Structures are given as structure tokens and as C-alpha cells.
GROMACS .gro file of C-alpha atoms in nm:
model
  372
    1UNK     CA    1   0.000   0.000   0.000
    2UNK     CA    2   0.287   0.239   0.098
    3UNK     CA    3   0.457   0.176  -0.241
    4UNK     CA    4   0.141   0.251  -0.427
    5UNK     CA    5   0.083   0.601  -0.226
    6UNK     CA    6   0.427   0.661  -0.383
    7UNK     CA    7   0.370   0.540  -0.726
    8UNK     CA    8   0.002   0.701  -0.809
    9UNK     CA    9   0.135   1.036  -0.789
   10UNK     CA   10   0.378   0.980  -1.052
   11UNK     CA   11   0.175   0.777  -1.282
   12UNK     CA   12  -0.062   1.077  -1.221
   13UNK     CA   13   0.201   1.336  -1.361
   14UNK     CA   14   0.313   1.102  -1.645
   15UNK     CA   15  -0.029   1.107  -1.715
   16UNK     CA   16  -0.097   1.449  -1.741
   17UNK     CA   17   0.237   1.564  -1.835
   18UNK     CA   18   0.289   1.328  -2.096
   19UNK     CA   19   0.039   1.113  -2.233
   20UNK     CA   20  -0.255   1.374  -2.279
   21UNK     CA   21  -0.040   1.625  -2.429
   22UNK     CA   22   0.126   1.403  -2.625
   23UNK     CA   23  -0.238   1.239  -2.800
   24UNK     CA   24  -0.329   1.623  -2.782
   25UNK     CA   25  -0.033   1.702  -3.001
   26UNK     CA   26  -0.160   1.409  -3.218
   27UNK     CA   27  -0.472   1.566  -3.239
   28UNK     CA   28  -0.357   1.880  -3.415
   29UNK     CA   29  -0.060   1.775  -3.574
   30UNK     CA   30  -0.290   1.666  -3.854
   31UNK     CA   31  -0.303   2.025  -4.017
   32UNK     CA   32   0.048   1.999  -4.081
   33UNK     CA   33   0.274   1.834  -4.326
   34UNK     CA   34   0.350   1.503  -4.279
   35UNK     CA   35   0.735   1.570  -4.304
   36UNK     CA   36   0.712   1.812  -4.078
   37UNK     CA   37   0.505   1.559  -3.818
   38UNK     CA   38   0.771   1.419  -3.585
   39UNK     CA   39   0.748   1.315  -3.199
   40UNK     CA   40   0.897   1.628  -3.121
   41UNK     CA   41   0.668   1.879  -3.323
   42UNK     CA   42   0.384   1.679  -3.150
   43UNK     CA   43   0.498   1.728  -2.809
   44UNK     CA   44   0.527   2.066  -2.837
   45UNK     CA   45   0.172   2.142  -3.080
   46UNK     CA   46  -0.006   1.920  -2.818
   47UNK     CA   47   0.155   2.220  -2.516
   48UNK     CA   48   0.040   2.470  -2.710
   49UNK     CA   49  -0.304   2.317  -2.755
   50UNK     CA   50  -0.353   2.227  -2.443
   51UNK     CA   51  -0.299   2.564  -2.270
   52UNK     CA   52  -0.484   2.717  -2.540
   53UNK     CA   53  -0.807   2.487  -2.438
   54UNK     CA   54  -0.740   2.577  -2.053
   55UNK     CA   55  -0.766   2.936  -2.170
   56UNK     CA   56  -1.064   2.830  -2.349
   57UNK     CA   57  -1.237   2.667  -2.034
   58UNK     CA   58  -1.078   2.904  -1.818
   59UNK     CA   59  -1.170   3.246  -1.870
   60UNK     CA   60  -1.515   3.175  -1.892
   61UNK     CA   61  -1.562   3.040  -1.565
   62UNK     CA   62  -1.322   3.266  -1.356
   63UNK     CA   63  -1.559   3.566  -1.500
   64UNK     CA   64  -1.878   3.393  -1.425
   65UNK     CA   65  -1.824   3.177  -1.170
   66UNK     CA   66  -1.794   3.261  -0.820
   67UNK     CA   67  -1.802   2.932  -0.636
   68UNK     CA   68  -1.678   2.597  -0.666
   69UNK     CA   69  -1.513   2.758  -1.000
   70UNK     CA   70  -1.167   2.524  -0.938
   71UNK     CA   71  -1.408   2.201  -0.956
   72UNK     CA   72  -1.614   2.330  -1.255
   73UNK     CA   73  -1.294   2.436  -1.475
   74UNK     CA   74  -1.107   2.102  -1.364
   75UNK     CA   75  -1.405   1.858  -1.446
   76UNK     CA   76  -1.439   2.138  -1.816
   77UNK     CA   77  -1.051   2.145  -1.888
   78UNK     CA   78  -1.017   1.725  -1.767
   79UNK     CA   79  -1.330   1.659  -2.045
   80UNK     CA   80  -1.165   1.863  -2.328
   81UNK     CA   81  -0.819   1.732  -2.316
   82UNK     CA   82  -0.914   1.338  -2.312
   83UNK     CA   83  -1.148   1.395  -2.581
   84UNK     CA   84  -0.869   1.550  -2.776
   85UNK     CA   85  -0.620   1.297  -2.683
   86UNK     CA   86  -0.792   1.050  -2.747
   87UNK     CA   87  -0.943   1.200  -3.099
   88UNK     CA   88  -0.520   1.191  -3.149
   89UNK     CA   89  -0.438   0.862  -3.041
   90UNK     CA   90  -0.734   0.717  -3.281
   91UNK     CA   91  -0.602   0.933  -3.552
   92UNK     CA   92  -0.264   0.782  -3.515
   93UNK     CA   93  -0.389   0.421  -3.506
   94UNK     CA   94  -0.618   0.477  -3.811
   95UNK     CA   95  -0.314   0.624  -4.048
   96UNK     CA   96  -0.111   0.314  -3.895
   97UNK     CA   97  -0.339   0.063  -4.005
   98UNK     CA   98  -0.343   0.189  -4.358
   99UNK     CA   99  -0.028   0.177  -4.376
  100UNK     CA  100   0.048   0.549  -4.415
  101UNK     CA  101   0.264   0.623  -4.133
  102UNK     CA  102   0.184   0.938  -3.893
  103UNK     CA  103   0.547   0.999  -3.825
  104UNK     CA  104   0.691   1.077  -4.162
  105UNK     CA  105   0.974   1.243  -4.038
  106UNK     CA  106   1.177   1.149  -3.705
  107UNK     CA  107   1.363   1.304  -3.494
  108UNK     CA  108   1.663   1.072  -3.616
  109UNK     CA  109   1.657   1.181  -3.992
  110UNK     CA  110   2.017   1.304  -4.020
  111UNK     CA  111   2.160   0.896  -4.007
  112UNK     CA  112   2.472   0.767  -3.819
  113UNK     CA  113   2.652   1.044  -3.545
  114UNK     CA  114   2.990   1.049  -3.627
  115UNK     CA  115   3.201   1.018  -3.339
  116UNK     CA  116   3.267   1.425  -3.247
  117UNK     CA  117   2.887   1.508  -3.285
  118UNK     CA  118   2.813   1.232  -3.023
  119UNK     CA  119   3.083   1.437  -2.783
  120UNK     CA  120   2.920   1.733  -2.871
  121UNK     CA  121   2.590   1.553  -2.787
  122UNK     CA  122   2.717   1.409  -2.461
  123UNK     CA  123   2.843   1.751  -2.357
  124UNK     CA  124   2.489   1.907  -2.429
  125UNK     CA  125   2.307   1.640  -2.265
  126UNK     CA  126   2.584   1.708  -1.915
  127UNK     CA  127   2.523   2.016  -1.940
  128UNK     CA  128   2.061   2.011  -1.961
  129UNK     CA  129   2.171   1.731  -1.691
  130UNK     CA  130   2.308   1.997  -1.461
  131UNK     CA  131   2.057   2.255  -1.521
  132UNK     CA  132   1.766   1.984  -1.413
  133UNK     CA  133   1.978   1.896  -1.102
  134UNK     CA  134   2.037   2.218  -1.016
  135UNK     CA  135   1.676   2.345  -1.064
  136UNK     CA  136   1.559   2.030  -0.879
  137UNK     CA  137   1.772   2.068  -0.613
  138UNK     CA  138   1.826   2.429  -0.549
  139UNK     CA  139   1.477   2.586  -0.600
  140UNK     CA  140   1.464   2.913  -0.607
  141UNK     CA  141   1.171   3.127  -0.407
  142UNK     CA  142   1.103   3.514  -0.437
  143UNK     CA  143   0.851   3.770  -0.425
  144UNK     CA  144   0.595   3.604  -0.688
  145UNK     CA  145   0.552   3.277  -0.471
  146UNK     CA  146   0.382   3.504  -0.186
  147UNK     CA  147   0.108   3.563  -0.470
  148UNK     CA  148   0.140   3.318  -0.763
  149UNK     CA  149   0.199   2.992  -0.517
  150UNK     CA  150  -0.053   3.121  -0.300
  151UNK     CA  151  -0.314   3.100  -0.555
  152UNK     CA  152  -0.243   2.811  -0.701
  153UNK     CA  153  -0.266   2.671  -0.334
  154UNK     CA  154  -0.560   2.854  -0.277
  155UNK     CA  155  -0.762   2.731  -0.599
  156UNK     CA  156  -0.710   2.366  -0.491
  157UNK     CA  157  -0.792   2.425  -0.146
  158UNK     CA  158  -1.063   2.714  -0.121
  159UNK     CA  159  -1.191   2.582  -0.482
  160UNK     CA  160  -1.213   2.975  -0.561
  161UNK     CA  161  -1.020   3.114  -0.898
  162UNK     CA  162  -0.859   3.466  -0.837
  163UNK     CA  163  -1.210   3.638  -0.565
  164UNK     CA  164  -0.908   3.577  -0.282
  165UNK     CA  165  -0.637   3.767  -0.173
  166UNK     CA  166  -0.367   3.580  -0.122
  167UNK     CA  167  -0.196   3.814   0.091
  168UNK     CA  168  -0.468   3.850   0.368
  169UNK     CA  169  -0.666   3.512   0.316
  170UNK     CA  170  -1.039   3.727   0.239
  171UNK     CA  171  -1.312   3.770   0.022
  172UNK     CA  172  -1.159   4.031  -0.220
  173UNK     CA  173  -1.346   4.166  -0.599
  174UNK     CA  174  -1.198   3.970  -0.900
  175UNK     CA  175  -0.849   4.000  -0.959
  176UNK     CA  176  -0.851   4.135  -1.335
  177UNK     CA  177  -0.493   4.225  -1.346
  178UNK     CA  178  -0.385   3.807  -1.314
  179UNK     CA  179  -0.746   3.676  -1.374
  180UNK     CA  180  -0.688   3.562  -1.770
  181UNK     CA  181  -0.329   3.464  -1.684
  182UNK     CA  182  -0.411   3.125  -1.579
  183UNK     CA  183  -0.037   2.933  -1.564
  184UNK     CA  184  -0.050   2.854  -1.194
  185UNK     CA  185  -0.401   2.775  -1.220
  186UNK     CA  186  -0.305   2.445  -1.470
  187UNK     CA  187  -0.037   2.388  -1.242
  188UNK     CA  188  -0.261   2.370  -0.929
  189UNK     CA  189  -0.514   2.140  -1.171
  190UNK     CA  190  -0.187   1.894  -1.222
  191UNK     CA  191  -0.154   1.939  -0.822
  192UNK     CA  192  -0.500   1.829  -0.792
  193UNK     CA  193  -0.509   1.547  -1.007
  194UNK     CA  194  -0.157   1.397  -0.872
  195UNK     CA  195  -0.222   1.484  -0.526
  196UNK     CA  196   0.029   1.644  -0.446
  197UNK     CA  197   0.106   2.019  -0.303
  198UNK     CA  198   0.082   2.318  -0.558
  199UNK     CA  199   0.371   2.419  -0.433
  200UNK     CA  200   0.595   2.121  -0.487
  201UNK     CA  201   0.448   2.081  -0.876
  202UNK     CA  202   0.526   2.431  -0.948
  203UNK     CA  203   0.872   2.420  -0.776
  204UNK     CA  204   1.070   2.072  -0.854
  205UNK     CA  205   0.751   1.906  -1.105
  206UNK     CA  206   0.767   2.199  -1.352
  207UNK     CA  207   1.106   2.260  -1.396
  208UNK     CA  208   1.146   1.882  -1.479
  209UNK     CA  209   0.897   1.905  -1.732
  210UNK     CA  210   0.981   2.288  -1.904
  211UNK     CA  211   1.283   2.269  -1.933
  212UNK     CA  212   1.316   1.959  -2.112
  213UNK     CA  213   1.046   2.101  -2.351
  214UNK     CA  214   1.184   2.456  -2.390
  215UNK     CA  215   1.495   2.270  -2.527
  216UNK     CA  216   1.322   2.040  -2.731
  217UNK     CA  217   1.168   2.360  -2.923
  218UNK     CA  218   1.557   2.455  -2.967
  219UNK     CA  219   1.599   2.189  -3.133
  220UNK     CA  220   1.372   2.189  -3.342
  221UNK     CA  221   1.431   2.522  -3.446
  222UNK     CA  222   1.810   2.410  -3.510
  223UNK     CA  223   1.711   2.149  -3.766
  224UNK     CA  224   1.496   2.455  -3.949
  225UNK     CA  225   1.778   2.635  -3.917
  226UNK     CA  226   2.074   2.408  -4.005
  227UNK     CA  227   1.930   2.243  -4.233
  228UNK     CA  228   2.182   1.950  -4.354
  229UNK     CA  229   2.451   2.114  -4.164
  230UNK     CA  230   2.420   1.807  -3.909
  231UNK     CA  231   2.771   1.904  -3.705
  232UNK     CA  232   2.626   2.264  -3.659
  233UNK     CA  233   2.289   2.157  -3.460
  234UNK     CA  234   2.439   2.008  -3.096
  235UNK     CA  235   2.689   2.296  -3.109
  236UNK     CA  236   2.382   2.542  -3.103
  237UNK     CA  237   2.235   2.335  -2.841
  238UNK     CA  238   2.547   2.366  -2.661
  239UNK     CA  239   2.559   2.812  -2.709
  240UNK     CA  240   2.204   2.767  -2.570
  241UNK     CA  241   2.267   2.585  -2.283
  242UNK     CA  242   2.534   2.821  -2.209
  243UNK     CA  243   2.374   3.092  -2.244
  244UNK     CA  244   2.104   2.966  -2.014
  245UNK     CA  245   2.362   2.880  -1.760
  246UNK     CA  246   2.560   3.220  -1.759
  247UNK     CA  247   2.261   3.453  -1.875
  248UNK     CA  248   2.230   3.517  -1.523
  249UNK     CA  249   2.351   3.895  -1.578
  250UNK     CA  250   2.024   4.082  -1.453
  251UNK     CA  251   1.716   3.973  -1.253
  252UNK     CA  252   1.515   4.055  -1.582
  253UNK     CA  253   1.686   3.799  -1.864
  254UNK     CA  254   1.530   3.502  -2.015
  255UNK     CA  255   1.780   3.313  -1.855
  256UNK     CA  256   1.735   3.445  -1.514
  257UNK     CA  257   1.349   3.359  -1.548
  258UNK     CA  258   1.429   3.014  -1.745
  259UNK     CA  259   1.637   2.854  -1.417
  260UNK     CA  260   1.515   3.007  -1.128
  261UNK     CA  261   1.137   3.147  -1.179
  262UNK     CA  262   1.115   2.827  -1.432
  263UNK     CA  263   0.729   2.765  -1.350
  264UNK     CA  264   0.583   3.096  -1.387
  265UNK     CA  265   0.409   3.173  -1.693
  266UNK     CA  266   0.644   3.494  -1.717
  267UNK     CA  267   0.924   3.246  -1.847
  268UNK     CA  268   0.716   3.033  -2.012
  269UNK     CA  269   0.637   3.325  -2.220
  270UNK     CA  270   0.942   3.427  -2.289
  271UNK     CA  271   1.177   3.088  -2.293
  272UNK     CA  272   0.869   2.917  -2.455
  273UNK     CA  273   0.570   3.085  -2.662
  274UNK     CA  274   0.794   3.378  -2.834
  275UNK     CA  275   1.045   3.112  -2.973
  276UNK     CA  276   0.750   2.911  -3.065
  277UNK     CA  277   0.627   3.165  -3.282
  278UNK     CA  278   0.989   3.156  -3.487
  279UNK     CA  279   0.938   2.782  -3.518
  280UNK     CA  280   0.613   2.770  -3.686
  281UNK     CA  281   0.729   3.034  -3.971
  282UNK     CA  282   1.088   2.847  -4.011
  283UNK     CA  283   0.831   2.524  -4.086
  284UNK     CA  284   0.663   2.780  -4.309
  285UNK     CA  285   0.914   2.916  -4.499
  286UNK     CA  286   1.201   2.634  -4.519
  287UNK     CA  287   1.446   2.658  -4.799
  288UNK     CA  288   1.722   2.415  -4.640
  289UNK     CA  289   1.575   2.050  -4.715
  290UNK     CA  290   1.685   1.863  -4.987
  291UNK     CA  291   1.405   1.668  -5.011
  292UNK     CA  292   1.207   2.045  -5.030
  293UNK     CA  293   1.435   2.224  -5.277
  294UNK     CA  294   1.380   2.568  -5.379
  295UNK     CA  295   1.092   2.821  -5.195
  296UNK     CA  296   0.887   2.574  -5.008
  297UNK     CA  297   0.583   2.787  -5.002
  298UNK     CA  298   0.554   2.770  -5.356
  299UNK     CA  299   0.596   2.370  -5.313
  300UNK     CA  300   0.379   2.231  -5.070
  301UNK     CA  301  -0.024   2.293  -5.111
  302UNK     CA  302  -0.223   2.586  -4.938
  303UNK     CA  303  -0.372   2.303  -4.740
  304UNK     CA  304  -0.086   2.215  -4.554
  305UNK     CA  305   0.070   2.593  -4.503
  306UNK     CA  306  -0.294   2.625  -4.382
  307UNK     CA  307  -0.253   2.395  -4.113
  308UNK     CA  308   0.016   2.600  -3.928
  309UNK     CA  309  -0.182   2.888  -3.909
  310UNK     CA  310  -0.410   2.691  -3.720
  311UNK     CA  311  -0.123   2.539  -3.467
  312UNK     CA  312  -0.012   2.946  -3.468
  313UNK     CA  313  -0.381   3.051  -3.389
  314UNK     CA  314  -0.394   2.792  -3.068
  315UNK     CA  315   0.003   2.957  -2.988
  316UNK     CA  316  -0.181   3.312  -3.004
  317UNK     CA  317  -0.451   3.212  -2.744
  318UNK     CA  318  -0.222   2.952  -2.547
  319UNK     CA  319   0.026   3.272  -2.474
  320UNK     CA  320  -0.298   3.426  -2.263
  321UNK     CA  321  -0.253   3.119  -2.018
  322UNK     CA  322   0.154   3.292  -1.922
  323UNK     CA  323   0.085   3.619  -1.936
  324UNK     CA  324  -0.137   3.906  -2.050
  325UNK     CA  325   0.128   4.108  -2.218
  326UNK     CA  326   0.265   3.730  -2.407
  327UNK     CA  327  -0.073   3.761  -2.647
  328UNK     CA  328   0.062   4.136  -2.752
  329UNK     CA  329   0.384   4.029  -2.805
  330UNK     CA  330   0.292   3.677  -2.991
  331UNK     CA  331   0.059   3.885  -3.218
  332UNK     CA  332   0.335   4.155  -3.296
  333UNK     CA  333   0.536   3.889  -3.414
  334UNK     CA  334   0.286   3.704  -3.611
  335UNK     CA  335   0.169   4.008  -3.825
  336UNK     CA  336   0.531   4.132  -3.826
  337UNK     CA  337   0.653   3.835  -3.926
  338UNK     CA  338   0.316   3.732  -4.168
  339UNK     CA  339   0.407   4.097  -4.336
  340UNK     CA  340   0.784   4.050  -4.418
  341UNK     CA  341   0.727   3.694  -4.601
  342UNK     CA  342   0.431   3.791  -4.753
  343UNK     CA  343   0.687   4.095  -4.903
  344UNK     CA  344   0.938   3.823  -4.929
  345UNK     CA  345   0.716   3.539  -5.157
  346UNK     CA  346   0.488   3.791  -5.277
  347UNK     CA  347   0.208   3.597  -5.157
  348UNK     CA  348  -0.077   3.837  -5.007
  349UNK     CA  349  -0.246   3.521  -4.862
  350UNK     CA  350   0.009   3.516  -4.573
  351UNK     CA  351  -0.070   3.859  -4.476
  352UNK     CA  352  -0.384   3.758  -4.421
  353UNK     CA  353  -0.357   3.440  -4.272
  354UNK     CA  354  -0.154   3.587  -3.958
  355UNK     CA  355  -0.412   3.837  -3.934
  356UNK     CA  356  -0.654   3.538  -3.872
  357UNK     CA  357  -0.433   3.366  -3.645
  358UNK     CA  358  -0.456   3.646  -3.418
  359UNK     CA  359  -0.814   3.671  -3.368
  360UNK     CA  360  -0.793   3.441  -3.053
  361UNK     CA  361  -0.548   3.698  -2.909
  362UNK     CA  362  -0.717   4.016  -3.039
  363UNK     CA  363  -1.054   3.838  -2.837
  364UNK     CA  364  -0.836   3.784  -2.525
  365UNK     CA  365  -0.730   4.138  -2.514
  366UNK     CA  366  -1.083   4.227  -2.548
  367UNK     CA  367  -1.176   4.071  -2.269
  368UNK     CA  368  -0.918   4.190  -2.067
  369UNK     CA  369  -1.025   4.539  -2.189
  370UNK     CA  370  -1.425   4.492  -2.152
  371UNK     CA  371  -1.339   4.320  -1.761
  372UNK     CA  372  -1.134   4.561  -1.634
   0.00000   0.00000   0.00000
């Protein structure tokens, strides 16, 4: 019995953390090209479509709902994300049995390591070894745990979502300034479902979890970036990792945010989401491929460049769940960058594609703006 107290918990967060994003990821990965559709670029979709259907769930209720709103949103969010995980996993098993393949890529597509990229590789993997030890092991508190722990702690135990103040413990009017931000509010629904303490998730679960992921987004955007330049790709994850490590110059860096405040949605936002954003249009506009020669826009069928404006419209509203200023800065960047290939390919279309992939941000902002 005493080994199975210690067990559920974890199943619970492999659960959670892994599986249902994972058959989430499934679930939307089908809008984009197959060659494109690897583990990796699943994991991360299925993140970005699951905080985007928290948001979803989420604001609603925290507007409207004044009691019991923790239970509602949990049993709302919990219904959503199996149905779409399991919508993914079926998906998967249907292209399998056909014989198509859902994977047409693979993380593994650049052949045999030769012996100095597996040292680079090593050293890489040493160093995202340390940074997990170190972020296990040495959490860091400040000022934002006397608020953003306290409500996570207080929407699993008070079932209330932002109506108390975690500074005195009363009644107080809706929070509007955090009230759409609603990071520690997933984390406290992980709490709930593993059992375990806000607090612990959000200070030696989450760091486990993001910053594995963050650096699985740098790699991807390495590949994008590389292209067939295979020796170039762990010595960029090896920069970043540095950089990480010794960015450390100013309470107010990525870096700073990405090792010590790891599980607020401030550096998720910034470590996570904006990078994001530079993913999805290297996907979009990828020249280095051999397999893709030439402007791959003009190759590939509006279908499937159609498909990651939809993955870039759940990034758009899945930025709301970090932080209110995230969705500005997400939408900036997806018009800005919409506009200057749009210039580049001559293709008018992308212009107004990004415009529609902001739409779930431009209605968050309105909300914030009609609530407060």
C-alpha cells in the first residue's frame, strides 16, 4: 500500500504531463505536413493546444463563476483534453493501419553520429543534466511565490479562482490584473489530479517538465535552421545551454526567469511561446531540405501551409494562459513576421492568414479590456 501512495502520484504526472499532451499534439498535428510531423513537433503542438483549451475553459468560468469555480474548470478542462487525446491517439492508429505512417519524419533523420557530434551531444546532454539537477535541487523562491503559489494553493484548497487575496486570506473583488493569466491555475489542476502540493508541482515538477520542452523547441528550431549542416545543430544546443547557464547577468533575462522562476508563466512566455512563434514560420518558410528544394511555399499545397496557421492561432490564445502582455507580443510577431514573407514570396495570402491567427489573441485582449 505504501509503495502505491508513492507510485500514483507519478503515474498521475506522467499522465498528465505526458500522455494527454502528447495524444493532444496528435490531435492537431494533422493540419500539418507530414514531413514536418515528428514526436517532437507533437509534443510541443499538443503544449500549445492544451494551454490554449485551458484558456478556453478558463476564462469563462473565472468571469462567471464565483463558487466551486476550481471544480467546474477542472471537471471542463479534464473533459476537453481526453477527448482531444484521445481523438489523437485514434487518428494515429487509423493512419497506422493503412499503412500510411503518422510519423513521416523522425527526430533521427540526419543517419549515423559520427564520433565528435556524439561528444558534442554528450556535452549538451551534461550540461541540460546539470541545469535539471540544479533546478531540482536548489529551488529558487522570491517575491511572486507570496502571490502566484498562493493561488495556485488557494484554488485547490478554497476551490475559488482569483475572488481571494492571497496576501490576507479574504473575500476580495476579481483579480482582473492576473485573472486571464491562468499558468499557476493548470499547475494547481496537475496538483489536484496527482495529489500532491501546488507548491511542490510548481517548484521541482515543472522545472522537470519545461525545461526539457523549452529545449526540445531549440531543437527543433536548429534542424529549421541548419538544415543538412548536421555538425552545426548540438553545437547550437550547446551556445544555448550556455547561455542559459551564464545569462544570469540581470534579474530581468530570459535566462534568469528560465532557471530560477522556471514555472511561472512569465518564463514560459518568454523561454517558450515567443520562440515558438519563430518555429512555426521556419516550418513555413524552409528553404534548407533537400528533399524540399527551392521556396517551399511555392511547393507544398495551401492546405498544408494552412494547417500552421491553425497550430499558430492555438500559440496566439495559449500565450494568454503565461501572461497578459505574451498575447501582444505573440501577435506583434505574427503580423510582423506574416508581413515581411508575404513581401518576401509575394504571396498576399500570408498577410492575411496571420491576421486570422490572431483573432484568438485580439478576443483575449478584449476581454481583458471589456473586464477591467
Amino acid at each position: 500500500m505504501e509503495i502505491l501512495r508513492g507510485v500514483l502520484p507519478v503515474l498521475c504526472l506522467a499522465i498528465w504531463l505526458l500522455v494527454i499532451p502528447f495524444g493532444m499534439g496528435l490531435f492537431v498535428s494533422c493540419v500539418i505536413p507530414g514531413r514536418d510531423r515528428t514526436p517532437g513537433a507533437v509534443f510541443i503542438t499538443g503544449y500549445l493546444l492544451l494551454l490554449a483549451l485551458f484558456e478556453l475553459a478558463g476564462i469563462p468560468v473565472v468571469i462567471l463563476v464565483t463558487y466551486d469555480s476550481f471544480t467546474l474548470l477542472s471537471r471542463i478542462f479534464m473533459a476537453l483534453s481526453i477527448a482531444a487525446a484521445a481523438a489523437g491517439f485514434v487518428l494515429m492508429i487509423r493512419k497506422t493501419v493503412r499503412e500510411e505512417g503518422y510519423f513521416a519524419g523522425g527526430e533521427g533523420t540526419f543517419g549515423r553520429i559520427t564520433l565528435e557530434e556524439g561528444l558534442y551531444w554528450l556535452l549538451f546532454l551534461a550540461l541540460l543534466g546539470f541545469q535539471l539537477y540544479m533546478a531540482f535541487t536548489r529551488a529558487s523562491f522570491d517575491g511572486d511565490d507570496a502571490y502566484y503559489g498562493a493561488q495556485g494553493t488557494i484554488a485547490v484548497q478554497m476551490d475559488s479562482l482569483y475572488r481571494i487575496n492571497p496576501y490576507t486570506g479574504r473575500s476580495a473583488p476579481l483579480d482582473v490584473r492576473h485573472a486571464l493569466a491562468l499558468f499557476p491555475i493548470w499547475e494547481a489542476f496537475i496538483a489536484g489530479m496527482s495529489g500532491i502540493h501546488p507548491v511542490i508541482v510548481m517548484h521541482s515538477v515543472m522545472p522537470l517538465l519545461l525545461i526539457p520542452l523549452t529545449y526540445l523547441l531549440y531543437f527543433r528550431i536548429g534542424k529549421e535552421l541548419f538544415g543538412r549542416k548536421r555538425i552545426m545543430l548540438p553545437v547550437f544546443m550547446i551556445l544555448m545551454a550556455l547561455f542559459q547557464i551564464f545569462g544570469n547577468v540581470s534579474v530581468y533575462t530570459n535566462e534568469t526567469f528560465f532557471l530560477t522562476r522556471t514555472w511561472q508563466g512569465k518564463s514560459v512566455a518568454g523561454n517558450f511561446i515567443l520562440p515558438a512563434v519563430f518555429w512555426i514560420f521556419l516550418n513555413l518558410f524552409d528553404d534548407n531540405w533537400d528533399e524540399w528544394p527551392g521556396h517551399v511555399w511555392m511547393e507544398r499545397t495551401e492546405r498544408e501551409n494552412r494547417g500552421y496557421f491553425l497550430v499558430l492561432a492555438c500559440l496566439n490564445l495559449a500565450a494568454g494562459a503565461a501572461s497578459s502582455l505574451a498575447v501582444l507580443l505573440s501577435c506583434l510577431l505574427t503580423a510582423g513576421l506574416g508581413l515581411l514573407f508575404a513581401v518576401r514570396y509575394r504571396k498576399f495570402g500570408v498577410l492575411v492568414r496571420a491576421g486570422l491567427a490572431c483573432v484568438p489573441g485580439a478576443a483575449y485582449v478584449l476581454t481583458y479590456l471589456v473586464i477591467r
